[in-house]
Coordinates of C-alpha atoms in Angstrom, one line a residue:
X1 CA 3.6 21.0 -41.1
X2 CA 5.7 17.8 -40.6
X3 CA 5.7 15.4 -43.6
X4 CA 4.0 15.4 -47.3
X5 CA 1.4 13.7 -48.6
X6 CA 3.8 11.8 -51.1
X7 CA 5.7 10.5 -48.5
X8 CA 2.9 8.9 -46.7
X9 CA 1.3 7.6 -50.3
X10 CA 4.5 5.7 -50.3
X11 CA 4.2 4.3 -47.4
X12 CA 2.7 0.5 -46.7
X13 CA -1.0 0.5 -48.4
X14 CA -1.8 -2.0 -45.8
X15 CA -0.7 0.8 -42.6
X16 CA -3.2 2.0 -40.7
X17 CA -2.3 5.8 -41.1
X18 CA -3.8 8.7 -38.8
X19 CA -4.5 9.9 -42.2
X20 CA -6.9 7.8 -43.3
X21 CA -10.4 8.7 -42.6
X22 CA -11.6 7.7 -39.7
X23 CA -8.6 7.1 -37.9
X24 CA -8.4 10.3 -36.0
X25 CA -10.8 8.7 -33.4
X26 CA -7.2 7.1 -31.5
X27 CA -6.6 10.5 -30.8
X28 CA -9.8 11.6 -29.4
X29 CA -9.9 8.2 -27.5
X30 CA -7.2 9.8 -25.6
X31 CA -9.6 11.9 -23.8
X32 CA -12.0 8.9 -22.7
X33 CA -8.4 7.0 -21.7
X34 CA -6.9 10.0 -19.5
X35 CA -10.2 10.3 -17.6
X36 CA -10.2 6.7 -16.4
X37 CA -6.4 6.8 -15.6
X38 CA -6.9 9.5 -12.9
X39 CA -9.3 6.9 -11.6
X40 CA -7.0 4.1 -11.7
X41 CA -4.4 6.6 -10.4
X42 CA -6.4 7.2 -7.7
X43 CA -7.7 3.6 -6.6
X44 CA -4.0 2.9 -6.3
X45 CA -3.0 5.5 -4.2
X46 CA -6.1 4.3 -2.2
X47 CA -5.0 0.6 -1.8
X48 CA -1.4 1.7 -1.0
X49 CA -3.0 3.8 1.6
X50 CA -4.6 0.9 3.3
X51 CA -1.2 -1.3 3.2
X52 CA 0.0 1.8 5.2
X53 CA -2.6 2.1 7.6
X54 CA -2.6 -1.6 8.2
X55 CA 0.9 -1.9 9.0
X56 CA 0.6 0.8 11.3
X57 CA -1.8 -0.6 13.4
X58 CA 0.1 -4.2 13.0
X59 CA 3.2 -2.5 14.6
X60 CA 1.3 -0.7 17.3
X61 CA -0.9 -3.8 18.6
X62 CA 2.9 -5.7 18.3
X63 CA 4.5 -2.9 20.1
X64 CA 1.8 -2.7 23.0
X65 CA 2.0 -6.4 23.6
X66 CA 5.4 -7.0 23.7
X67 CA 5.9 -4.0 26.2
X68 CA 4.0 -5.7 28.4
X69 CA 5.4 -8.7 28.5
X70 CA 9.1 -7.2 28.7
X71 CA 8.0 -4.7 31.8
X72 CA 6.8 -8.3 33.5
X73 CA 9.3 -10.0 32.5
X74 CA 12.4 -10.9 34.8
X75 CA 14.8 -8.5 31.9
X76 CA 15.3 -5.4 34.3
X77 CA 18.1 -2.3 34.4
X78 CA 19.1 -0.5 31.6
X79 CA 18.9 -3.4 29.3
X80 CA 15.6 -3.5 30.1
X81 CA 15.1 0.0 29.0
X82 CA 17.3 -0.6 25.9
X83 CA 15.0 -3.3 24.6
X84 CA 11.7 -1.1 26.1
X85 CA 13.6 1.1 23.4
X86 CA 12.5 -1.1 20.1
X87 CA 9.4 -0.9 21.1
X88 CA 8.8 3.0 21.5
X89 CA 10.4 2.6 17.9
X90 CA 7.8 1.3 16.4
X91 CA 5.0 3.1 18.2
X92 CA 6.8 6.3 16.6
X93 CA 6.9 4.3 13.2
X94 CA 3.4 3.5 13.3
X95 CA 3.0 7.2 13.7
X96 CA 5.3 8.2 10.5
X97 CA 3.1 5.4 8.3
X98 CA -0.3 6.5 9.7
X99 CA 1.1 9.9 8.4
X100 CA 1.9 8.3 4.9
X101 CA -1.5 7.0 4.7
X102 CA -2.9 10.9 5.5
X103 CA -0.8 11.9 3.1
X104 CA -2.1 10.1 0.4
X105 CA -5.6 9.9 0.9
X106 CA -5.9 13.8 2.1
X107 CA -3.2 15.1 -0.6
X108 CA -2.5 12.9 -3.6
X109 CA -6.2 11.3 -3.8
X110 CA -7.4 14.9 -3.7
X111 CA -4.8 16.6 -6.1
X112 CA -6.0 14.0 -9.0
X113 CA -9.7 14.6 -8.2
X114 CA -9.3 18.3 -7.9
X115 CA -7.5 17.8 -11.3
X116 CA -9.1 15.6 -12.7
X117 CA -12.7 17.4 -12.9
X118 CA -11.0 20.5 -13.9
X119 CA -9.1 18.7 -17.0
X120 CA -12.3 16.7 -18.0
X121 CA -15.9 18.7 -18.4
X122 CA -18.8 15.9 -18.7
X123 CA -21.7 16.3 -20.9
X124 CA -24.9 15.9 -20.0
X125 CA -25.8 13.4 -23.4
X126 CA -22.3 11.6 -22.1
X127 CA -18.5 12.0 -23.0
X128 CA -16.9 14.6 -22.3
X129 CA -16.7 18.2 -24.0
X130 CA -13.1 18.0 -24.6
X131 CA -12.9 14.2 -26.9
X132 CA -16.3 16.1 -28.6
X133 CA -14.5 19.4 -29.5
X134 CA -11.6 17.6 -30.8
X135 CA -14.4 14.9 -32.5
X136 CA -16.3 17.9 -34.3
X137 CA -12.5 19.5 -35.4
X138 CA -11.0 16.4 -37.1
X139 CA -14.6 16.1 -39.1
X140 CA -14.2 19.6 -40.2
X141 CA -11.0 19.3 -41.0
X142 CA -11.3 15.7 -42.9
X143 CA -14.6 16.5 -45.0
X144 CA -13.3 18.5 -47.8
X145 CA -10.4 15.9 -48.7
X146 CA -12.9 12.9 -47.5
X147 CA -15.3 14.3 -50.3
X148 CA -12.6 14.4 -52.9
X149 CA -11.1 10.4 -51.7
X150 CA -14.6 9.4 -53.0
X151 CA -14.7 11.1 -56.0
X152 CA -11.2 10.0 -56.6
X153 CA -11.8 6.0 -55.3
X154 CA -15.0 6.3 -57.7
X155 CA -13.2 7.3 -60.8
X156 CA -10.5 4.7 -59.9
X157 CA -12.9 1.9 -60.4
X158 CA -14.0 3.1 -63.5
X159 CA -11.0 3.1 -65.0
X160 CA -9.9 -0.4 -63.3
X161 CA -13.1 -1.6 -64.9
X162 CA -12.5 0.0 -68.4
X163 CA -9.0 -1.4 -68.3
X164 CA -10.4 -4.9 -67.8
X165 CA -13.6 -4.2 -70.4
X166 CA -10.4 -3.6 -72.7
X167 CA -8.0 -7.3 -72.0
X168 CA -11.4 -9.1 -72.2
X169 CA -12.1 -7.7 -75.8
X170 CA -8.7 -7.6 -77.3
X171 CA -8.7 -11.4 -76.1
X172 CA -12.0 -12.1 -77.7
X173 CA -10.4 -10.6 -80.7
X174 CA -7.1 -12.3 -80.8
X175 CA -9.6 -15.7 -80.2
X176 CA -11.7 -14.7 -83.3
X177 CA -8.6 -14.9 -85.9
X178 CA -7.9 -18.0 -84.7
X179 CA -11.2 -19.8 -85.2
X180 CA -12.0 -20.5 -88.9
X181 CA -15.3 -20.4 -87.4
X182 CA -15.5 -16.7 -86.7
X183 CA -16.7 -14.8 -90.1
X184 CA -15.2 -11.6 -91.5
X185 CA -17.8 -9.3 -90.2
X186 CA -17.5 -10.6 -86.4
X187 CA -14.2 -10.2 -86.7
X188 CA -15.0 -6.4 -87.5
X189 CA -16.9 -6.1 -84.8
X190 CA -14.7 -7.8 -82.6
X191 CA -11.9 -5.1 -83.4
X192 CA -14.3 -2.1 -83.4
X193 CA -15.3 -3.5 -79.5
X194 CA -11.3 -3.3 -78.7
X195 CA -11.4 0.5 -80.3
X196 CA -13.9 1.4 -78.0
X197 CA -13.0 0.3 -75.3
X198 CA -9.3 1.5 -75.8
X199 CA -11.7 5.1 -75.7
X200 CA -13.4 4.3 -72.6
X201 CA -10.2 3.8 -70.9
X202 CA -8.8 6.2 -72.4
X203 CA -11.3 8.4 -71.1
X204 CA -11.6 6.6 -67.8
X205 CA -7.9 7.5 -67.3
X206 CA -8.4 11.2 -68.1
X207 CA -11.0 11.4 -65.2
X208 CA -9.4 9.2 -62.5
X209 CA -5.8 11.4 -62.9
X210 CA -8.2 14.7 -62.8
X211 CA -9.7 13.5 -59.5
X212 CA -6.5 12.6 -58.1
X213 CA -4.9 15.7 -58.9
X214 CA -7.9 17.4 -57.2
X215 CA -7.3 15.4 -54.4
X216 CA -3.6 16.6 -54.1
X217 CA -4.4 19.8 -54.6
X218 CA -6.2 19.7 -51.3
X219 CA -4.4 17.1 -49.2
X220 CA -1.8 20.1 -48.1
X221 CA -4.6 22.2 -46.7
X222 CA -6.4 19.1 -45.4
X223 CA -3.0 18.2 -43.6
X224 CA -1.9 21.1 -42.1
X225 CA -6.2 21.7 -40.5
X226 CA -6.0 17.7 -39.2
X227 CA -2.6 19.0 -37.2
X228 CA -4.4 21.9 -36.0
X229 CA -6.7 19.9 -34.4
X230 CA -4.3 17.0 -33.4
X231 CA -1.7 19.7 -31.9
X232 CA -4.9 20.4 -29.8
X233 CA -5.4 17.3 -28.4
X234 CA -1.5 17.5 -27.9
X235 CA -1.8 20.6 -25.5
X236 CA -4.2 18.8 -23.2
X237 CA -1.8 15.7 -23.3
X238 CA 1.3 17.6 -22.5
X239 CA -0.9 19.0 -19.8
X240 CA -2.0 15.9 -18.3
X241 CA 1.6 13.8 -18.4
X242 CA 3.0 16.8 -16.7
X243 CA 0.7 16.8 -13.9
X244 CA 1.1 13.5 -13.8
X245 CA 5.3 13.4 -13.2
X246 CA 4.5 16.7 -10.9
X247 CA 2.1 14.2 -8.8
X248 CA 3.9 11.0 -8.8
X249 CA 6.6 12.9 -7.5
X250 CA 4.9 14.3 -4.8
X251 CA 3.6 10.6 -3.7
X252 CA 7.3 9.9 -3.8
X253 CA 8.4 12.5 -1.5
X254 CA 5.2 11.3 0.7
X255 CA 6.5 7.5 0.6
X256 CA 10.5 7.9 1.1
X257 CA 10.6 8.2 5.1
X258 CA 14.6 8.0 4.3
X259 CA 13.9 11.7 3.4
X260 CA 11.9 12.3 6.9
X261 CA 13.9 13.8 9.9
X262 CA 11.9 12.4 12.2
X263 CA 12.8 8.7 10.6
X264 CA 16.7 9.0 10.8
X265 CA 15.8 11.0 14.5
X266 CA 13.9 7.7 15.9
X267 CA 16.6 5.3 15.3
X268 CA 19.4 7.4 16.5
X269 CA 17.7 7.6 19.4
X270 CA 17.4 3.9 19.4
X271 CA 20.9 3.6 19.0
X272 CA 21.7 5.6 21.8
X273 CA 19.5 4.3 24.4
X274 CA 20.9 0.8 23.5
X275 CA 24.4 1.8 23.6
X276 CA 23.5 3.6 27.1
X277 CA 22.6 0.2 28.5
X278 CA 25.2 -0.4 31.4
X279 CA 25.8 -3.8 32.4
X280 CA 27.6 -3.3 35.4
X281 CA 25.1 -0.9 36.5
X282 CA 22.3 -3.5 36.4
X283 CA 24.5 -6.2 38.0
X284 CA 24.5 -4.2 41.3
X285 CA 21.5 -3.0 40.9
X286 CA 20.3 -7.0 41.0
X287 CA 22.7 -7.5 43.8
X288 CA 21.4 -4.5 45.8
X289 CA 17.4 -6.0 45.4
X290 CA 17.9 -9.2 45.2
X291 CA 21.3 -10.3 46.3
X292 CA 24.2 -10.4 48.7
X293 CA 23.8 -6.2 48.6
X294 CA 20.5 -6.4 50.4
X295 CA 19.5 -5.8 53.8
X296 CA 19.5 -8.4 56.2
X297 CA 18.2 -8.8 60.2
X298 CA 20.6 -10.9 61.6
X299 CA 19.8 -13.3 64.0
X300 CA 21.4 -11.5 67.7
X301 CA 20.8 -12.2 71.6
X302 CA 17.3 -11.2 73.0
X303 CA 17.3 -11.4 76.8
X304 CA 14.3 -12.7 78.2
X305 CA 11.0 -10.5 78.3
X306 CA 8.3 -11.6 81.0
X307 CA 5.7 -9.5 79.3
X308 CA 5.9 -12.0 76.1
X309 CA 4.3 -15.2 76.6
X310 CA 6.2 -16.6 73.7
X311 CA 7.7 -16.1 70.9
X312 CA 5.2 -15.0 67.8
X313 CA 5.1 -17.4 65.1
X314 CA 6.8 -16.7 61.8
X315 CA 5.5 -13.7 60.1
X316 CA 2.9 -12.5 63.2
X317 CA 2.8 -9.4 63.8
X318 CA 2.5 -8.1 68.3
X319 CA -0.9 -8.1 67.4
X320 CA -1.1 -11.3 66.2
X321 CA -2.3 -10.1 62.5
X322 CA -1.0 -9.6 59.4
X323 CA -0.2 -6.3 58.4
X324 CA -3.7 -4.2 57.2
X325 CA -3.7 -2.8 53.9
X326 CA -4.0 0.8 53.3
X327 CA -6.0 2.0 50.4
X328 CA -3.2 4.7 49.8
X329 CA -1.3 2.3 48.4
X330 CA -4.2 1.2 45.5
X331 CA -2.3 1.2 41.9
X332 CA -3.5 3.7 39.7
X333 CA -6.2 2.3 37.1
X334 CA -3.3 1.1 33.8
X335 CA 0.1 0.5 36.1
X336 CA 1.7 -2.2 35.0
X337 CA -1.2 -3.6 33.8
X338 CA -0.4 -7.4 34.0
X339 CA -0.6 -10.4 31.3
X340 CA -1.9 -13.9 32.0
X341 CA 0.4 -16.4 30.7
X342 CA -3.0 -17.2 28.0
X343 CA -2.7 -13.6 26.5
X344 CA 1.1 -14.6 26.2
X345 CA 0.5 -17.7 24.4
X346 CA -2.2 -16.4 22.2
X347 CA -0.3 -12.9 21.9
X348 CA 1.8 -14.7 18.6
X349 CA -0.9 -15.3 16.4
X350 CA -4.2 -13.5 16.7
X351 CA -3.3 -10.3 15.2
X352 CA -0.9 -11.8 12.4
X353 CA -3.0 -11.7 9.2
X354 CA -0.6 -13.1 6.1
X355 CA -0.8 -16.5 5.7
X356 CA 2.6 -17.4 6.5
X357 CA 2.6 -17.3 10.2
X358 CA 5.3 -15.9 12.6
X359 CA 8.6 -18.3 13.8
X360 CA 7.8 -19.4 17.8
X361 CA 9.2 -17.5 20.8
X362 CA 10.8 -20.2 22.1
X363 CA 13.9 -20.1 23.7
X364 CA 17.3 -22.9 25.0
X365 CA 16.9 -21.3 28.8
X366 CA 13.6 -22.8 28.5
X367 CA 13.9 -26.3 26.7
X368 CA 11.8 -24.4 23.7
X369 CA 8.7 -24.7 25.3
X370 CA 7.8 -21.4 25.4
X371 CA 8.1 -18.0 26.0
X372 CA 10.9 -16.9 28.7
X373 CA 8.3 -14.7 30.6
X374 CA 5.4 -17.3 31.0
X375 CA 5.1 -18.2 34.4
X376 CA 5.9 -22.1 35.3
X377 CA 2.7 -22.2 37.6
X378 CA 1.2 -24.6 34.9
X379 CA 4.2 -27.0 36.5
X380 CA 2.8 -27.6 39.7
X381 CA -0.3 -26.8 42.1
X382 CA -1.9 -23.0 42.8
X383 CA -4.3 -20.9 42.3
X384 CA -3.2 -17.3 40.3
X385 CA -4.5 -14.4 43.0
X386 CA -4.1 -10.4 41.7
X387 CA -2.8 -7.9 44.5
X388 CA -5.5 -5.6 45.3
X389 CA -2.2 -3.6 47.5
X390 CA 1.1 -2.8 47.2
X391 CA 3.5 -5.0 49.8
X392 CA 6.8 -4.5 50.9
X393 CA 8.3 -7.7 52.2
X394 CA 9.9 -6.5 55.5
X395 CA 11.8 -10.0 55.9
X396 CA 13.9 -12.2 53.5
X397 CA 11.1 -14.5 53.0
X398 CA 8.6 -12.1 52.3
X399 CA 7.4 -11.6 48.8
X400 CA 6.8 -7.8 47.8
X401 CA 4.7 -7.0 45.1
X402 CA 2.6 -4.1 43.5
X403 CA -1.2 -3.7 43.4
X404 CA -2.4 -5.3 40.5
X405 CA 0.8 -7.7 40.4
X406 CA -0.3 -11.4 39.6
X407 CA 0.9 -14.3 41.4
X408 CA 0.3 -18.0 42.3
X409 CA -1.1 -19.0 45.7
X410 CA 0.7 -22.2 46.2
X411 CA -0.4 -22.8 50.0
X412 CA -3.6 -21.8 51.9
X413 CA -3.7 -18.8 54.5
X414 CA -2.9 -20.1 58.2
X415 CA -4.4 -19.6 61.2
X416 CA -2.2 -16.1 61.2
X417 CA -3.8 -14.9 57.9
X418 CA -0.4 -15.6 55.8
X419 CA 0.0 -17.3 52.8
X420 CA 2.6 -18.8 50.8
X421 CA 2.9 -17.8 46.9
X422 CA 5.4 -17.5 44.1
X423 CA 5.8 -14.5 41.6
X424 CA 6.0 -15.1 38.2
X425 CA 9.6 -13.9 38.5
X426 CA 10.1 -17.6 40.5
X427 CA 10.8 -16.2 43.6
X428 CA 8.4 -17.9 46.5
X429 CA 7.6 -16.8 49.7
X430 CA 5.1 -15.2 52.0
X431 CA 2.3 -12.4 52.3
X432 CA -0.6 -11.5 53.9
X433 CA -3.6 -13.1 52.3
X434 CA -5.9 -10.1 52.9
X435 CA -3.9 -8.6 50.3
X436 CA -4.7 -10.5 47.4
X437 CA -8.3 -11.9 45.2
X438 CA -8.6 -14.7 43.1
X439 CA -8.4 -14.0 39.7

């Protein structure tokens, strides 16, 4: 038993003591208060799961567009594959915070449920059986010395009233020897009032120090029951803080991808595809497709063949046809699925949902007017045409292009069936017109 009732009768008569009847209802409140705290816990963990799960889905739609645009785009070669790189990051991100989100709404959410209506037992009349137990103990415990604090306060005011009874009288008295007025015999009477009263607080006294020693008597037993009861009350506390550490750890260890391998995994293997990138590589790669390195039919003497009338126009084929398109060449439904320069433009701020919006794309290579893999067909005349074939250019200026590729038409087929067009790479040229649509 910690403490003695003399110490805390000397305390502050104004403190508002555990002590004091009544006042054990803080500790039973704690029961009501730990309830709603596994709720609150537990809304939390809810709202951080949505920040999660929304961030996710942010980097995935952001990863998804961006990879599209970059496998159009005119990057190629390893550095291509290198940037490709940041965006398989944070696909694999999105992944680990989706996970974070599962995490706490399948574990942590649970685990303070689960807890939760095993620690608190509702009543059917309301509360809970726990705050009533402790309710019903502190009353048992407090009754006995509550009954004697009333007999004690009571006897306390009768003597505070006996001991005023007396001043008044002995004043009155002291008044009456004064006054010429005030005859012998009142004066008598006047001092036998002071005598009796002197009794009656006398008497007063004798009761009000009998009570309180009662009281005392009874305060050590009424103590050491009250901390009974509180030590209680304690036990379910100790209970419920510990969970609570055990559980905010685990939510912790569920929100620290630092301590994930698959975290640190993702951006070493950033770091190596970017440091794999090869810049000479890609240089004659570029020259072997689109440079000096490429393959070229130089012009050489033709002697003079009787069977050819003349000499085919540009791009006709013996037949006099462009080349037929072969459905084995289709592009399988997904390939490179291509971006119209709208999507592009639109791609910056239709998905971005706090209010301060993302810093424009543009770029100096092009006067920071836009993205650097919109196409400039807005600049001039043409009409944008999707390949419905795969093309290989077999002449310098041929165009080659997949199926599904985008381009711009910028002159109408001739009499030959060929057109003239420009990829959104810039480079112009020619191709059949059968194997294109308009878009």
């Amino acid at each position: 038993m910690s403490g003695s009732y003399d110490e805390c009768a000397g305390a502050d008569d104004t403190m508002d003591s555990f002590w004091e009847v009544g006042n054990y209802k803080r500790a039973v409140k704690r029961f009501d208060d730990g309830h709603r705290l596994c709720n609150d816990l537990m809304g939390c963990l809810q709202e951080r799961a949505k920040i999660e799960k929304s961030y996710g889905d942010q980097l995935t739609a952001w990863s998804k567009r961006w990879r599209q645009l970059i496998e159009k785009g005119p990057q190629y070669g390893s550095v291509e594959r290198a940037w490709l790189a940041v965006m398989t990051e944070a696909e694999k991100v999105s992944e680990l915070h989706q996970d974070v989100k599962n995490n706490l709404v399948n574990e942590d959410v649970e685990k303070v449920k689960n807890w939760q209506k095993e620690a608190y037992h509702k009543q059917m009349i309301g509360g809970f059986k726990e705050a009533k137990e402790a309710e019903e103990g502190f009353k048992k415990a407090q009754k006995p010395w509550a009954k004697k604090l009333k007999e004690m306060e009571a006897a306390k005011k009768i003597y505070h009233m006996a001991c005023k009874e007396e001043k008044l009288a002995a004043a009155r008295e002291a008044n009456g020897k004064t006054e010429a007025s005030v005859t012998a015999d009142q004066q008598k009477k006047l001092h036998e009032k002071v005598d009796k009263c002197k009794q009656d607080v006398q008497k007063a006294k004798e009761k009000y120090e009998k009570s309180l020693e009662e009281l005392n008597k009874c305060t050590p037993q009424y103590m050491e029951c009250m901390e009974q009861v509180f030590d209680q009350c304690q036990q379910h506390e100790i209970k419920r803080l510990t969970f609570l550490k055990e559980a905010l750890l685990d939510i912790k260890r569920h929100l620290n991808l630092t301590e994930n391998a698959s975290y640190a995994a993702t951006y070493r293997e950033l770091e190596r595809t970017i440091l794999g990138a090869n810049t000479q590589e890609d240089l004659k790669w570029f020259s072997n497709n689109h440079g000096p390195g490429m393959h070229m039919n130089w012009p050489a003497f033709e002697e003079y063949n009787p069977d050819q009338a003349s000499a085919p126009p540009k791009k006709k084929k013996p037949d006099g046809a462009p080349p037929t398109p072969s459905t084995d060449h289709v592009a399988p439904p997904g390939d490179r699925s291509s971006v119209s320069s709208y999507e592009k433009n639109q791609a910056y701020s239709t998905e971005w949902s706090d209010d301060e919006q993302p810093a424009s794309y543009s770029g100096n290579e092009n006067g920071g007017n836009g993205n650097s893999f919109e196409d400039d067909s807005s600049t001039g005349k043409g009409v944008r045409v999707r390949a419905l074939y795969d093309y290989e250019g077999q002449e310098q200026d041929e165009l080659t292009f997949k199926a599904g590729d985008e381009l711009t038409k910028t002159e109408d087929e001739d009499e030959q069936g060929w057109c003239r067009g420009r990829l959104d790479t810039g480079r112009e040229g020619l191709y059949p017109a059968n194997y294109v649509e308009p878009i």
